[in-house]
Amino acid sequence: NAGVTQTPKFRILKIGQSMTLQCAQDMNHNYMYWYRQDPGMGLKLIYYSVGAGITDKGEVPNGYNVSRSTTEDFPLRLELAAPSQTSVYFCATSPIETGRVDGYTFGSGTRLTVV
Amino acid sequence: AQSVTQLDSHVSVSEGTPVLLRCNYSSSYSPSLFWYVQHPNKGLQLLLKYTSAATLVKGINGFEAEFKKSETSFHLTKPSAHMSDAAEYFCVVIVSSNDYKLSFGAGTTVTVRA
């Protein structure tokens, strides 16, 4: 099983460019999440989804958009990249039935630099 | 309001000595608590979890944590540090009874001296 796959692993963007961070899972988990990790700040929730067609904002949604057309995929879109979006981005999933007791499964991350 | 506070941003220990990583949480209901580890340039791996069963929880790689409700703490310990334990450790809590959103502490970086 691949688990949670994030692409790309690394990316450098210029200010104002746009890009999509991809996240795909093969575990049939309903819940999916996007976090960003900044040094000394832990992980902050950007957006999450409880199932196909349903998305909601987390703590730090500004500058990002998401969609969830299938159970498997949860892409994160940056429309106008800014230096403040330089970070490491993690996608995660959890099942409805055991998410509270088993926590999440994380992808390996996407390291994004905006210059 | 901060849900999770890791009291040490950096801990340095000698190989073979005990490790203590401190975590306090705030929650209005019985929380689910986790410790995750992140090795350099890697993703996050679940070390252990507390979900209202035994208060002393054993995890992978010799780590354990004790849930103390009276102190609202969930400290992580290991009796003897190994070089491979050098990593960043996150205390994480699910604070809501309505969803599974995780709240992360700021992290504790562990270095192990030979």
PDB file of C-alpha atoms in Angstrom:
ATOM      1  CA  ASN A   1       0.000   0.000   0.000  1.00  0.00           C
ATOM      2  CA  ALA A   2       1.262   3.477  -0.887  1.00  0.00           C
ATOM      3  CA  GLY A   3      -0.679   5.149   1.952  1.00  0.00           C
ATOM      4  CA  VAL A   4      -0.590   8.927   1.470  1.00  0.00           C
ATOM      5  CA  THR A   5       1.347  10.213  -1.530  1.00  0.00           C
ATOM      6  CA  GLN A   6       2.307  13.858  -1.907  1.00  0.00           C
ATOM      7  CA  THR A   7       3.743  15.434  -5.018  1.00  0.00           C
ATOM      8  CA  PRO A   8       5.976  17.241  -5.675  1.00  0.00           C
ATOM      9  CA  LYS A   9       8.494  16.755  -2.865  1.00  0.00           C
ATOM     10  CA  PHE A  10      10.200  20.090  -3.509  1.00  0.00           C
ATOM     11  CA  ARG A  11       9.238  23.220  -5.418  1.00  0.00           C
ATOM     12  CA  ILE A  12      10.512  26.755  -5.832  1.00  0.00           C
ATOM     13  CA  LEU A  13       7.958  29.353  -6.904  1.00  0.00           C
ATOM     14  CA  LYS A  14       8.293  32.988  -7.810  1.00  0.00           C
ATOM     15  CA  ILE A  15       6.064  35.539  -6.102  1.00  0.00           C
ATOM     16  CA  GLY A  16       2.673  35.660  -7.809  1.00  0.00           C
ATOM     17  CA  GLN A  17       2.926  32.247  -9.446  1.00  0.00           C
ATOM     18  CA  SER A  18       0.345  29.575  -8.797  1.00  0.00           C
ATOM     19  CA  MET A  19       0.631  25.853  -8.199  1.00  0.00           C
ATOM     20  CA  THR A  20      -1.247  22.826  -6.942  1.00  0.00           C
ATOM     21  CA  LEU A  21       0.089  20.476  -4.293  1.00  0.00           C
ATOM     22  CA  GLN A  22      -1.226  16.992  -4.891  1.00  0.00           C
ATOM     23  CA  CYS A  23      -2.310  14.514  -2.235  1.00  0.00           C
ATOM     24  CA  ALA A  24      -3.587  11.035  -2.995  1.00  0.00           C
ATOM     25  CA  GLN A  25      -4.519   8.203  -0.633  1.00  0.00           C
ATOM     26  CA  ASP A  26      -5.368   4.566  -1.234  1.00  0.00           C
ATOM     27  CA  MET A  27      -6.719   3.719   2.230  1.00  0.00           C
ATOM     28  CA  ASN A  28     -10.322   4.754   1.586  1.00  0.00           C
ATOM     29  CA  HIS A  29     -10.191   7.208   4.491  1.00  0.00           C
ATOM     30  CA  ASN A  30     -12.990   9.739   4.599  1.00  0.00           C
ATOM     31  CA  TYR A  31     -11.132  12.526   6.405  1.00  0.00           C
ATOM     32  CA  MET A  32      -8.273  14.389   4.760  1.00  0.00           C
ATOM     33  CA  TYR A  33      -6.281  17.379   5.982  1.00  0.00           C
ATOM     34  CA  TRP A  34      -3.674  19.866   4.845  1.00  0.00           C
ATOM     35  CA  TYR A  35      -1.181  21.244   7.344  1.00  0.00           C
ATOM     36  CA  ARG A  36       1.725  23.608   7.025  1.00  0.00           C
ATOM     37  CA  GLN A  37       4.789  23.355   9.236  1.00  0.00           C
ATOM     38  CA  ASP A  38       6.859  26.404  10.109  1.00  0.00           C
ATOM     39  CA  PRO A  39       9.925  26.269  12.396  1.00  0.00           C
ATOM     40  CA  GLY A  40       9.016  26.464  16.082  1.00  0.00           C
ATOM     41  CA  MET A  41       5.303  26.575  15.319  1.00  0.00           C
ATOM     42  CA  GLY A  42       4.249  22.958  15.120  1.00  0.00           C
ATOM     43  CA  LEU A  43       1.726  22.173  12.395  1.00  0.00           C
ATOM     44  CA  LYS A  44      -1.189  24.445  11.558  1.00  0.00           C
ATOM     45  CA  LEU A  45      -4.344  23.212   9.858  1.00  0.00           C
ATOM     46  CA  ILE A  46      -5.064  24.904   6.517  1.00  0.00           C
ATOM     47  CA  TYR A  47      -8.131  23.040   5.210  1.00  0.00           C
ATOM     48  CA  TYR A  48      -9.800  19.736   5.823  1.00  0.00           C
ATOM     49  CA  SER A  49     -12.424  17.526   4.260  1.00  0.00           C
ATOM     50  CA  VAL A  50     -14.760  14.971   5.814  1.00  0.00           C
ATOM     51  CA  GLY A  51     -15.663  13.377   2.505  1.00  0.00           C
ATOM     52  CA  ALA A  52     -15.983  13.876  -1.232  1.00  0.00           C
ATOM     53  CA  GLY A  53     -17.627  17.206  -2.025  1.00  0.00           C
ATOM     54  CA  ILE A  54     -17.181  18.605   1.504  1.00  0.00           C
ATOM     55  CA  THR A  55     -14.377  20.938   2.555  1.00  0.00           C
ATOM     56  CA  ASP A  56     -13.900  23.392   5.406  1.00  0.00           C
ATOM     57  CA  LYS A  57     -11.382  25.960   6.600  1.00  0.00           C
ATOM     58  CA  GLY A  58      -8.845  25.295   9.303  1.00  0.00           C
ATOM     59  CA  GLU A  59      -6.757  27.750  11.308  1.00  0.00           C
ATOM     60  CA  VAL A  60      -4.778  29.344   8.437  1.00  0.00           C
ATOM     61  CA  PRO A  61      -6.786  29.109   5.175  1.00  0.00           C
ATOM     62  CA  ASN A  62      -5.958  32.513   3.656  1.00  0.00           C
ATOM     63  CA  GLY A  63      -4.158  32.261   0.326  1.00  0.00           C
ATOM     64  CA  TYR A  64      -5.188  28.647  -0.276  1.00  0.00           C
ATOM     65  CA  ASN A  65      -8.033  26.728  -1.874  1.00  0.00           C
ATOM     66  CA  VAL A  66      -8.962  23.057  -1.914  1.00  0.00           C
ATOM     67  CA  SER A  67     -11.353  20.709  -3.643  1.00  0.00           C
ATOM     68  CA  ARG A  68     -12.434  17.130  -2.954  1.00  0.00           C
ATOM     69  CA  SER A  69     -14.085  15.591  -5.980  1.00  0.00           C
ATOM     70  CA  THR A  70     -13.104  12.019  -5.044  1.00  0.00           C
ATOM     71  CA  THR A  71     -12.354  10.137  -1.839  1.00  0.00           C
ATOM     72  CA  GLU A  72      -8.783   9.549  -2.991  1.00  0.00           C
ATOM     73  CA  ASP A  73      -7.588  13.044  -3.913  1.00  0.00           C
ATOM     74  CA  PHE A  74      -7.364  16.313  -1.986  1.00  0.00           C
ATOM     75  CA  PRO A  75      -5.337  18.927  -3.911  1.00  0.00           C
ATOM     76  CA  LEU A  76      -4.235  22.213  -2.330  1.00  0.00           C
ATOM     77  CA  ARG A  77      -4.111  25.256  -4.597  1.00  0.00           C
ATOM     78  CA  LEU A  78      -1.972  28.371  -4.166  1.00  0.00           C
ATOM     79  CA  GLU A  79      -3.229  31.075  -6.529  1.00  0.00           C
ATOM     80  CA  LEU A  80      -0.808  33.963  -5.925  1.00  0.00           C
ATOM     81  CA  ALA A  81       2.250  32.693  -4.125  1.00  0.00           C
ATOM     82  CA  ALA A  82       3.738  34.914  -1.426  1.00  0.00           C
ATOM     83  CA  PRO A  83       6.961  34.554   0.596  1.00  0.00           C
ATOM     84  CA  SER A  84       4.844  33.933   3.712  1.00  0.00           C
ATOM     85  CA  GLN A  85       3.751  30.658   2.114  1.00  0.00           C
ATOM     86  CA  THR A  86       7.280  29.271   2.224  1.00  0.00           C
ATOM     87  CA  SER A  87       6.787  26.207   4.384  1.00  0.00           C
ATOM     88  CA  VAL A  88       6.608  22.447   4.480  1.00  0.00           C
ATOM     89  CA  TYR A  89       3.146  21.147   3.643  1.00  0.00           C
ATOM     90  CA  PHE A  90       1.781  17.870   4.941  1.00  0.00           C
ATOM     91  CA  CYS A  91      -1.293  16.017   3.825  1.00  0.00           C
ATOM     92  CA  ALA A  92      -2.891  13.574   6.267  1.00  0.00           C
ATOM     93  CA  THR A  93      -5.841  11.202   6.404  1.00  0.00           C
ATOM     94  CA  SER A  94      -7.909   9.442   9.031  1.00  0.00           C
ATOM     95  CA  PRO A  95     -10.830   7.007   8.957  1.00  0.00           C
ATOM     96  CA  ILE A  96     -14.157   7.969  10.517  1.00  0.00           C
ATOM     97  CA  GLU A  97     -14.318   4.850  12.623  1.00  0.00           C
ATOM     98  CA  THR A  98     -10.938   4.999  14.348  1.00  0.00           C
ATOM     99  CA  GLY A  99      -9.520   8.467  13.694  1.00  0.00           C
ATOM    100  CA  ARG A 100      -9.976   9.530  17.288  1.00  0.00           C
ATOM    101  CA  VAL A 101      -7.999   6.575  18.606  1.00  0.00           C
ATOM    102  CA  ASP A 102      -5.488   5.967  15.847  1.00  0.00           C
ATOM    103  CA  GLY A 103      -4.585   9.489  14.845  1.00  0.00           C
ATOM    104  CA  TYR A 104      -3.620  10.326  11.313  1.00  0.00           C
ATOM    105  CA  THR A 105      -1.505   8.895   8.521  1.00  0.00           C
ATOM    106  CA  PHE A 106       0.795  11.578   7.131  1.00  0.00           C
ATOM    107  CA  GLY A 107       2.370  12.002   3.733  1.00  0.00           C
ATOM    108  CA  SER A 108       6.093  12.696   3.452  1.00  0.00           C
ATOM    109  CA  GLY A 109       5.594  16.408   2.817  1.00  0.00           C
ATOM    110  CA  THR A 110       6.159  19.035   0.131  1.00  0.00           C
ATOM    111  CA  ARG A 111       8.849  21.627   0.775  1.00  0.00           C
ATOM    112  CA  LEU A 112       7.831  24.877  -0.910  1.00  0.00           C
ATOM    113  CA  THR A 113       9.983  27.983  -1.239  1.00  0.00           C
ATOM    114  CA  VAL A 114       8.565  31.245  -2.607  1.00  0.00           C
ATOM    115  CA  VAL A 115      11.174  33.746  -3.805  1.00  0.00           C
TER     116      VAL A 115
ATOM    117  CA  ALA B   1      -6.465  29.393  23.380  1.00  0.00           C
ATOM    118  CA  GLN B   2      -3.412  27.166  23.263  1.00  0.00           C
ATOM    119  CA  SER B   3      -4.503  23.535  23.494  1.00  0.00           C
ATOM    120  CA  VAL B   4      -1.067  21.973  23.738  1.00  0.00           C
ATOM    121  CA  THR B   5       2.096  23.361  25.312  1.00  0.00           C
ATOM    122  CA  GLN B   6       5.447  21.660  24.986  1.00  0.00           C
ATOM    123  CA  LEU B   7       7.533  23.070  27.781  1.00  0.00           C
ATOM    124  CA  ASP B   8      10.933  22.594  26.173  1.00  0.00           C
ATOM    125  CA  SER B   9      11.831  23.683  22.672  1.00  0.00           C
ATOM    126  CA  HIS B  10      15.137  21.804  22.791  1.00  0.00           C
ATOM    127  CA  VAL B  11      16.422  18.906  24.875  1.00  0.00           C
ATOM    128  CA  SER B  12      20.003  17.635  24.757  1.00  0.00           C
ATOM    129  CA  VAL B  13      20.957  14.320  26.365  1.00  0.00           C
ATOM    130  CA  SER B  14      23.906  11.961  26.375  1.00  0.00           C
ATOM    131  CA  GLU B  15      23.530   8.562  24.776  1.00  0.00           C
ATOM    132  CA  GLY B  16      22.371   6.024  27.353  1.00  0.00           C
ATOM    133  CA  THR B  17      20.769   8.597  29.684  1.00  0.00           C
ATOM    134  CA  PRO B  18      17.032   9.151  30.223  1.00  0.00           C
ATOM    135  CA  VAL B  19      14.951  11.437  28.027  1.00  0.00           C
ATOM    136  CA  LEU B  20      12.014  13.502  29.306  1.00  0.00           C
ATOM    137  CA  LEU B  21       9.843  15.601  27.000  1.00  0.00           C
ATOM    138  CA  ARG B  22       7.153  17.590  28.759  1.00  0.00           C
ATOM    139  CA  CYS B  23       3.669  18.310  27.436  1.00  0.00           C
ATOM    140  CA  ASN B  24       0.667  20.006  29.012  1.00  0.00           C
ATOM    141  CA  TYR B  25      -2.744  20.260  27.407  1.00  0.00           C
ATOM    142  CA  SER B  26      -6.036  22.034  27.939  1.00  0.00           C
ATOM    143  CA  SER B  27      -9.329  20.394  27.095  1.00  0.00           C
ATOM    144  CA  SER B  28     -12.870  20.634  28.376  1.00  0.00           C
ATOM    145  CA  TYR B  29     -13.519  16.970  27.797  1.00  0.00           C
ATOM    146  CA  SER B  30     -11.548  13.736  27.888  1.00  0.00           C
ATOM    147  CA  PRO B  31      -8.990  14.186  25.139  1.00  0.00           C
ATOM    148  CA  SER B  32      -7.167  11.839  22.822  1.00  0.00           C
ATOM    149  CA  LEU B  33      -3.436  12.457  23.106  1.00  0.00           C
ATOM    150  CA  PHE B  34      -0.602  11.463  20.808  1.00  0.00           C
ATOM    151  CA  TRP B  35       3.128  11.807  20.454  1.00  0.00           C
ATOM    152  CA  TYR B  36       4.540  11.981  16.931  1.00  0.00           C
ATOM    153  CA  VAL B  37       8.203  11.918  15.907  1.00  0.00           C
ATOM    154  CA  GLN B  38       9.718  13.559  12.853  1.00  0.00           C
ATOM    155  CA  HIS B  39      13.217  12.653  11.761  1.00  0.00           C
ATOM    156  CA  PRO B  40      15.106  15.174   9.599  1.00  0.00           C
ATOM    157  CA  ASN B  41      13.481  15.681   6.200  1.00  0.00           C
ATOM    158  CA  LYS B  42      10.930  12.960   6.918  1.00  0.00           C
ATOM    159  CA  GLY B  43       7.201  12.822   7.545  1.00  0.00           C
ATOM    160  CA  LEU B  44       5.538  12.298  10.917  1.00  0.00           C
ATOM    161  CA  GLN B  45       5.390   8.910  12.582  1.00  0.00           C
ATOM    162  CA  LEU B  46       3.056   7.986  15.423  1.00  0.00           C
ATOM    163  CA  LEU B  47       5.012   7.052  18.572  1.00  0.00           C
ATOM    164  CA  LEU B  48       2.147   6.348  20.937  1.00  0.00           C
ATOM    165  CA  LYS B  49      -1.405   7.310  21.817  1.00  0.00           C
ATOM    166  CA  TYR B  50      -3.670   7.719  24.823  1.00  0.00           C
ATOM    167  CA  THR B  51      -7.396   7.193  24.374  1.00  0.00           C
ATOM    168  CA  SER B  52      -8.829   6.788  27.907  1.00  0.00           C
ATOM    169  CA  ALA B  53      -7.600   3.271  28.549  1.00  0.00           C
ATOM    170  CA  ALA B  54      -4.444   2.704  30.640  1.00  0.00           C
ATOM    171  CA  THR B  55      -2.832   5.938  31.833  1.00  0.00           C
ATOM    172  CA  LEU B  56       0.695   4.620  31.172  1.00  0.00           C
ATOM    173  CA  VAL B  57       1.073   4.152  27.465  1.00  0.00           C
ATOM    174  CA  LYS B  58       3.905   2.279  25.769  1.00  0.00           C
ATOM    175  CA  GLY B  59       4.952   3.143  22.255  1.00  0.00           C
ATOM    176  CA  ILE B  60       7.537   2.181  19.706  1.00  0.00           C
ATOM    177  CA  ASN B  61      11.315   2.342  20.174  1.00  0.00           C
ATOM    178  CA  GLY B  62      11.133   2.122  23.977  1.00  0.00           C
ATOM    179  CA  PHE B  63       9.175   5.317  24.525  1.00  0.00           C
ATOM    180  CA  GLU B  64       6.320   5.642  26.977  1.00  0.00           C
ATOM    181  CA  ALA B  65       4.064   8.415  28.229  1.00  0.00           C
ATOM    182  CA  GLU B  66       1.888   8.864  31.290  1.00  0.00           C
ATOM    183  CA  PHE B  67      -1.456  10.633  31.219  1.00  0.00           C
ATOM    184  CA  LYS B  68      -2.041  12.620  34.413  1.00  0.00           C
ATOM    185  CA  LYS B  69      -5.456  14.217  34.396  1.00  0.00           C
ATOM    186  CA  SER B  70      -4.903  16.143  37.640  1.00  0.00           C
ATOM    187  CA  GLU B  71      -1.826  17.801  36.134  1.00  0.00           C
ATOM    188  CA  THR B  72      -3.198  17.942  32.561  1.00  0.00           C
ATOM    189  CA  SER B  73       0.088  16.476  31.419  1.00  0.00           C
ATOM    190  CA  PHE B  74       1.239  13.811  28.989  1.00  0.00           C
ATOM    191  CA  HIS B  75       5.024  13.666  29.337  1.00  0.00           C
ATOM    192  CA  LEU B  76       7.104  11.411  27.095  1.00  0.00           C
ATOM    193  CA  THR B  77      10.008   9.420  28.497  1.00  0.00           C
ATOM    194  CA  LYS B  78      12.622   6.896  27.490  1.00  0.00           C
ATOM    195  CA  PRO B  79      14.995   5.284  29.989  1.00  0.00           C
ATOM    196  CA  SER B  80      18.046   5.215  27.730  1.00  0.00           C
ATOM    197  CA  ALA B  81      18.546   7.493  24.736  1.00  0.00           C
ATOM    198  CA  HIS B  82      19.982   6.204  21.498  1.00  0.00           C
ATOM    199  CA  MET B  83      21.629   8.220  18.750  1.00  0.00           C
ATOM    200  CA  SER B  84      18.713   7.357  16.461  1.00  0.00           C
ATOM    201  CA  ASP B  85      16.347   9.204  18.825  1.00  0.00           C
ATOM    202  CA  ALA B  86      17.648  12.546  17.578  1.00  0.00           C
ATOM    203  CA  ALA B  87      14.547  14.081  15.996  1.00  0.00           C
ATOM    204  CA  GLU B  88      11.699  16.496  16.575  1.00  0.00           C
ATOM    205  CA  TYR B  89       8.835  15.360  18.779  1.00  0.00           C
ATOM    206  CA  PHE B  90       5.296  16.708  18.735  1.00  0.00           C
ATOM    207  CA  CYS B  91       2.671  16.392  21.422  1.00  0.00           C
ATOM    208  CA  VAL B  92      -0.733  16.359  19.757  1.00  0.00           C
ATOM    209  CA  VAL B  93      -4.286  16.407  21.078  1.00  0.00           C
ATOM    210  CA  ILE B  94      -7.811  16.050  19.741  1.00  0.00           C
ATOM    211  CA  VAL B  95      -9.710  18.600  21.815  1.00  0.00           C
ATOM    212  CA  SER B  96     -13.130  18.573  20.239  1.00  0.00           C
ATOM    213  CA  SER B  97     -15.852  16.001  20.788  1.00  0.00           C
ATOM    214  CA  ASN B  98     -17.255  16.795  17.345  1.00  0.00           C
ATOM    215  CA  ASP B  99     -14.356  16.169  15.019  1.00  0.00           C
ATOM    216  CA  TYR B 100     -10.918  14.662  14.712  1.00  0.00           C
ATOM    217  CA  LYS B 101      -8.876  17.818  14.150  1.00  0.00           C
ATOM    218  CA  LEU B 102      -5.445  17.564  15.699  1.00  0.00           C
ATOM    219  CA  SER B 103      -3.858  20.425  17.625  1.00  0.00           C
ATOM    220  CA  PHE B 104      -0.066  20.335  17.619  1.00  0.00           C
ATOM    221  CA  GLY B 105       2.410  21.572  20.157  1.00  0.00           C
ATOM    222  CA  ALA B 106       5.309  23.644  18.852  1.00  0.00           C
ATOM    223  CA  GLY B 107       7.666  20.681  18.995  1.00  0.00           C
ATOM    224  CA  THR B 108      10.742  19.653  20.986  1.00  0.00           C
ATOM    225  CA  THR B 109      14.029  19.050  19.198  1.00  0.00           C
ATOM    226  CA  VAL B 110      16.068  16.261  20.765  1.00  0.00           C
ATOM    227  CA  THR B 111      19.804  16.019  20.247  1.00  0.00           C
ATOM    228  CA  VAL B 112      21.781  13.045  21.512  1.00  0.00           C
ATOM    229  CA  ARG B 113      25.459  13.424  22.392  1.00  0.00           C
ATOM    230  CA  ALA B 114      27.812  10.477  21.946  1.00  0.00           C
TER     231      ALA B 114
END
